């Protein structure tokens, strides 16, 4: 059939006929003209690597409560120093938290993303061990 006799609707691009004429044009067969950044995933990109999809949605990190536990032997002043140095509490706030733990058995030092909470628990436990106090610090998911 001469080219002039073809109607537009019967012409197909090398990538195959459009599945739906209202859909976005099939850009596959134009891949050789596109910058790699503009090519749909999996279409003729020259670079080799792991297929990635850019994810724009951000997730808020899970938060963890860091808790101090009471015991009968750790000196009150040591707990106050830990609260000031590890959790950056004022002297008044450190005293309040220490007394709360002393009276209630457990108290919150702060709420942090996982790795921050983990680091703070580690710092408290290291300081307690070095000073031979039985002070315990734990974290729990909020
Ligand atoms: N109960 C301890 C005492 O009487 C003080 C203390 C407070 C210990 C808080 C631990 O997390 C703690 N010396």
GROMACS .gro file of C-alpha atoms and ligand atoms in nm:
model
  155
    1UNK     CA    1   0.000   0.000   0.000
    2UNK     CA    2   0.148   0.340  -0.090
    3UNK     CA    3   0.234   0.556   0.209
    4UNK     CA    4  -0.014   0.823   0.097
    5UNK     CA    5  -0.295   0.572   0.120
    6UNK     CA    6  -0.233   0.505   0.489
    7UNK     CA    7  -0.449   0.688   0.731
    8UNK     CA    8  -0.298   0.823   1.052
    9UNK     CA    9  -0.491   0.568   1.253
   10UNK     CA   10  -0.322   0.276   1.084
   11UNK     CA   11   0.033   0.414   1.120
   12UNK     CA   12   0.236   0.260   1.394
   13UNK     CA   13   0.554   0.375   1.553
   14UNK     CA   14   0.844   0.126   1.571
   15UNK     CA   15   0.757   0.067   1.939
   16UNK     CA   16   0.422  -0.079   1.838
   17UNK     CA   17   0.073   0.065   1.805
   18UNK     CA   18  -0.060   0.289   2.079
   19UNK     CA   19  -0.276   0.080   2.305
   20UNK     CA   20  -0.507   0.372   2.362
   21UNK     CA   21  -0.509   0.679   2.142
   22UNK     CA   22  -0.609   0.901   2.438
   23UNK     CA   23  -0.316   0.782   2.647
   24UNK     CA   24   0.017   0.961   2.667
   25UNK     CA   25   0.221   0.902   2.351
   26UNK     CA   26   0.443   0.595   2.363
   27UNK     CA   27   0.787   0.754   2.402
   28UNK     CA   28   0.974   0.426   2.382
   29UNK     CA   29   1.055   0.458   2.015
   30UNK     CA   30   1.189   0.813   2.072
   31UNK     CA   31   1.434   0.695   2.334
   32UNK     CA   32   1.733   0.757   2.108
   33UNK     CA   33   1.643   1.129   2.106
   34UNK     CA   34   1.592   1.169   2.480
   35UNK     CA   35   1.834   1.264   2.753
   36UNK     CA   36   1.873   0.967   2.988
   37UNK     CA   37   1.706   1.167   3.265
   38UNK     CA   38   1.390   1.204   3.062
   39UNK     CA   39   1.359   0.840   2.963
   40UNK     CA   40   1.097   0.631   3.133
   41UNK     CA   41   1.242   0.359   3.358
   42UNK     CA   42   1.372   0.065   3.160
   43UNK     CA   43   1.380   0.246   2.827
   44UNK     CA   44   1.713   0.252   2.646
   45UNK     CA   45   1.921   0.418   2.914
   46UNK     CA   46   2.289   0.385   2.839
   47UNK     CA   47   2.398   0.371   3.202
   48UNK     CA   48   2.404   0.037   3.380
   49UNK     CA   49   2.309  -0.005   3.743
   50UNK     CA   50   2.039  -0.082   3.991
   51UNK     CA   51   1.698   0.041   3.878
   52UNK     CA   52   1.594   0.314   4.116
   53UNK     CA   53   1.273   0.498   4.165
   54UNK     CA   54   1.296   0.842   4.321
   55UNK     CA   55   1.078   0.849   4.628
   56UNK     CA   56   0.967   1.194   4.729
   57UNK     CA   57   0.755   1.096   5.029
   58UNK     CA   58   0.949   1.135   5.353
   59UNK     CA   59   0.869   0.930   5.660
   60UNK     CA   60   0.906   1.070   6.007
   61UNK     CA   61   1.140   0.856   6.217
   62UNK     CA   62   0.990   0.643   6.496
   63UNK     CA   63   1.055   0.795   6.836
   64UNK     CA   64   1.195   0.624   7.143
   65UNK     CA   65   1.160   0.717   7.509
   66UNK     CA   66   1.480   0.694   7.712
   67UNK     CA   67   1.412   0.587   8.072
   68UNK     CA   68   1.621   0.578   8.389
   69UNK     CA   69   1.550   0.307   8.645
   70UNK     CA   70   1.586   0.347   9.019
   71UNK     CA   71   1.820   0.142   9.235
   72UNK     CA   72   1.928   0.164   9.598
   73UNK     CA   73   2.299   0.230   9.543
   74UNK     CA   74   2.369   0.485   9.268
   75UNK     CA   75   2.437   0.823   9.436
   76UNK     CA   76   2.177   1.091   9.363
   77UNK     CA   77   2.447   1.335   9.257
   78UNK     CA   78   2.581   1.089   8.998
   79UNK     CA   79   2.233   1.063   8.841
   80UNK     CA   80   2.204   1.443   8.833
   81UNK     CA   81   2.542   1.472   8.659
   82UNK     CA   82   2.439   1.208   8.401
   83UNK     CA   83   2.113   1.391   8.328
   84UNK     CA   84   2.303   1.718   8.278
   85UNK     CA   85   2.584   1.579   8.065
   86UNK     CA   86   2.403   1.319   7.853
   87UNK     CA   87   2.058   1.476   7.826
   88UNK     CA   88   2.158   1.845   7.855
   89UNK     CA   89   1.916   1.911   8.141
   90UNK     CA   90   1.945   2.217   8.365
   91UNK     CA   91   2.042   2.148   8.725
   92UNK     CA   92   1.679   2.203   8.839
   93UNK     CA   93   1.534   1.975   8.570
   94UNK     CA   94   1.798   1.707   8.638
   95UNK     CA   95   1.713   1.718   9.010
   96UNK     CA   96   1.340   1.692   8.931
   97UNK     CA   97   1.386   1.388   8.704
   98UNK     CA   98   1.626   1.216   8.949
   99UNK     CA   99   1.381   1.260   9.239
  100UNK     CA  100   1.093   1.139   9.020
  101UNK     CA  101   1.289   0.820   8.939
  102UNK     CA  102   1.393   0.782   9.305
  103UNK     CA  103   1.028   0.804   9.418
  104UNK     CA  104   0.845   0.634   9.130
  105UNK     CA  105   1.101   0.374   9.021
  106UNK     CA  106   1.128   0.491   8.660
  107UNK     CA  107   1.134   0.823   8.473
  108UNK     CA  108   1.172   0.970   8.125
  109UNK     CA  109   1.493   1.154   8.033
  110UNK     CA  110   1.381   1.242   7.679
  111UNK     CA  111   1.233   1.123   7.349
  112UNK     CA  112   1.457   1.075   7.043
  113UNK     CA  113   1.493   0.900   6.707
  114UNK     CA  114   1.631   0.545   6.739
  115UNK     CA  115   2.001   0.611   6.690
  116UNK     CA  116   2.008   0.915   6.919
  117UNK     CA  117   1.826   0.721   7.193
  118UNK     CA  118   2.063   0.426   7.145
  119UNK     CA  119   2.368   0.652   7.181
  120UNK     CA  120   2.235   0.815   7.499
  121UNK     CA  121   2.154   0.479   7.660
  122UNK     CA  122   2.507   0.366   7.574
  123UNK     CA  123   2.662   0.677   7.727
  124UNK     CA  124   2.467   0.634   8.053
  125UNK     CA  125   2.551   0.263   8.079
  126UNK     CA  126   2.921   0.328   8.005
  127UNK     CA  127   2.939   0.601   8.272
  128UNK     CA  128   2.762   0.376   8.526
  129UNK     CA  129   2.993   0.080   8.455
  130UNK     CA  130   3.310   0.293   8.470
  131UNK     CA  131   3.200   0.429   8.808
  132UNK     CA  132   3.080   0.089   8.932
  133UNK     CA  133   2.721   0.203   8.987
  134UNK     CA  134   2.428  -0.027   8.910
  135UNK     CA  135   2.233   0.251   8.733
  136UNK     CA  136   2.020   0.117   8.445
  137UNK     CA  137   1.900   0.309   8.140
  138UNK     CA  138   1.666   0.165   7.877
  139UNK     CA  139   1.474   0.277   7.569
  140UNK     CA  140   1.123   0.189   7.456
  141UNK     CA  141   0.932   0.267   7.138
  142UNK     CA  142   0.677   0.544   7.192
  143LIG     N1  143   1.772   0.569   9.472
  143LIG     C1  144   1.906   0.622   9.463
  143LIG     C2  145   1.954   0.658   9.603
  143LIG     O1  146   1.876   0.665   9.695
  143LIG     C3  147   1.911   0.745   9.370
  143LIG     C4  148   1.877   0.713   9.228
  143LIG     C5  149   1.794   0.797   9.157
  143LIG     C6  150   1.933   0.603   9.162
  143LIG     C7  151   1.763   0.774   9.025
  143LIG     C8  152   1.902   0.576   9.032
  143LIG     O2  153   1.789   0.638   8.832
  143LIG     C9  154   1.818   0.663   8.962
  143LIG     N2  155   2.084   0.683   9.614
   0.00000   0.00000   0.00000
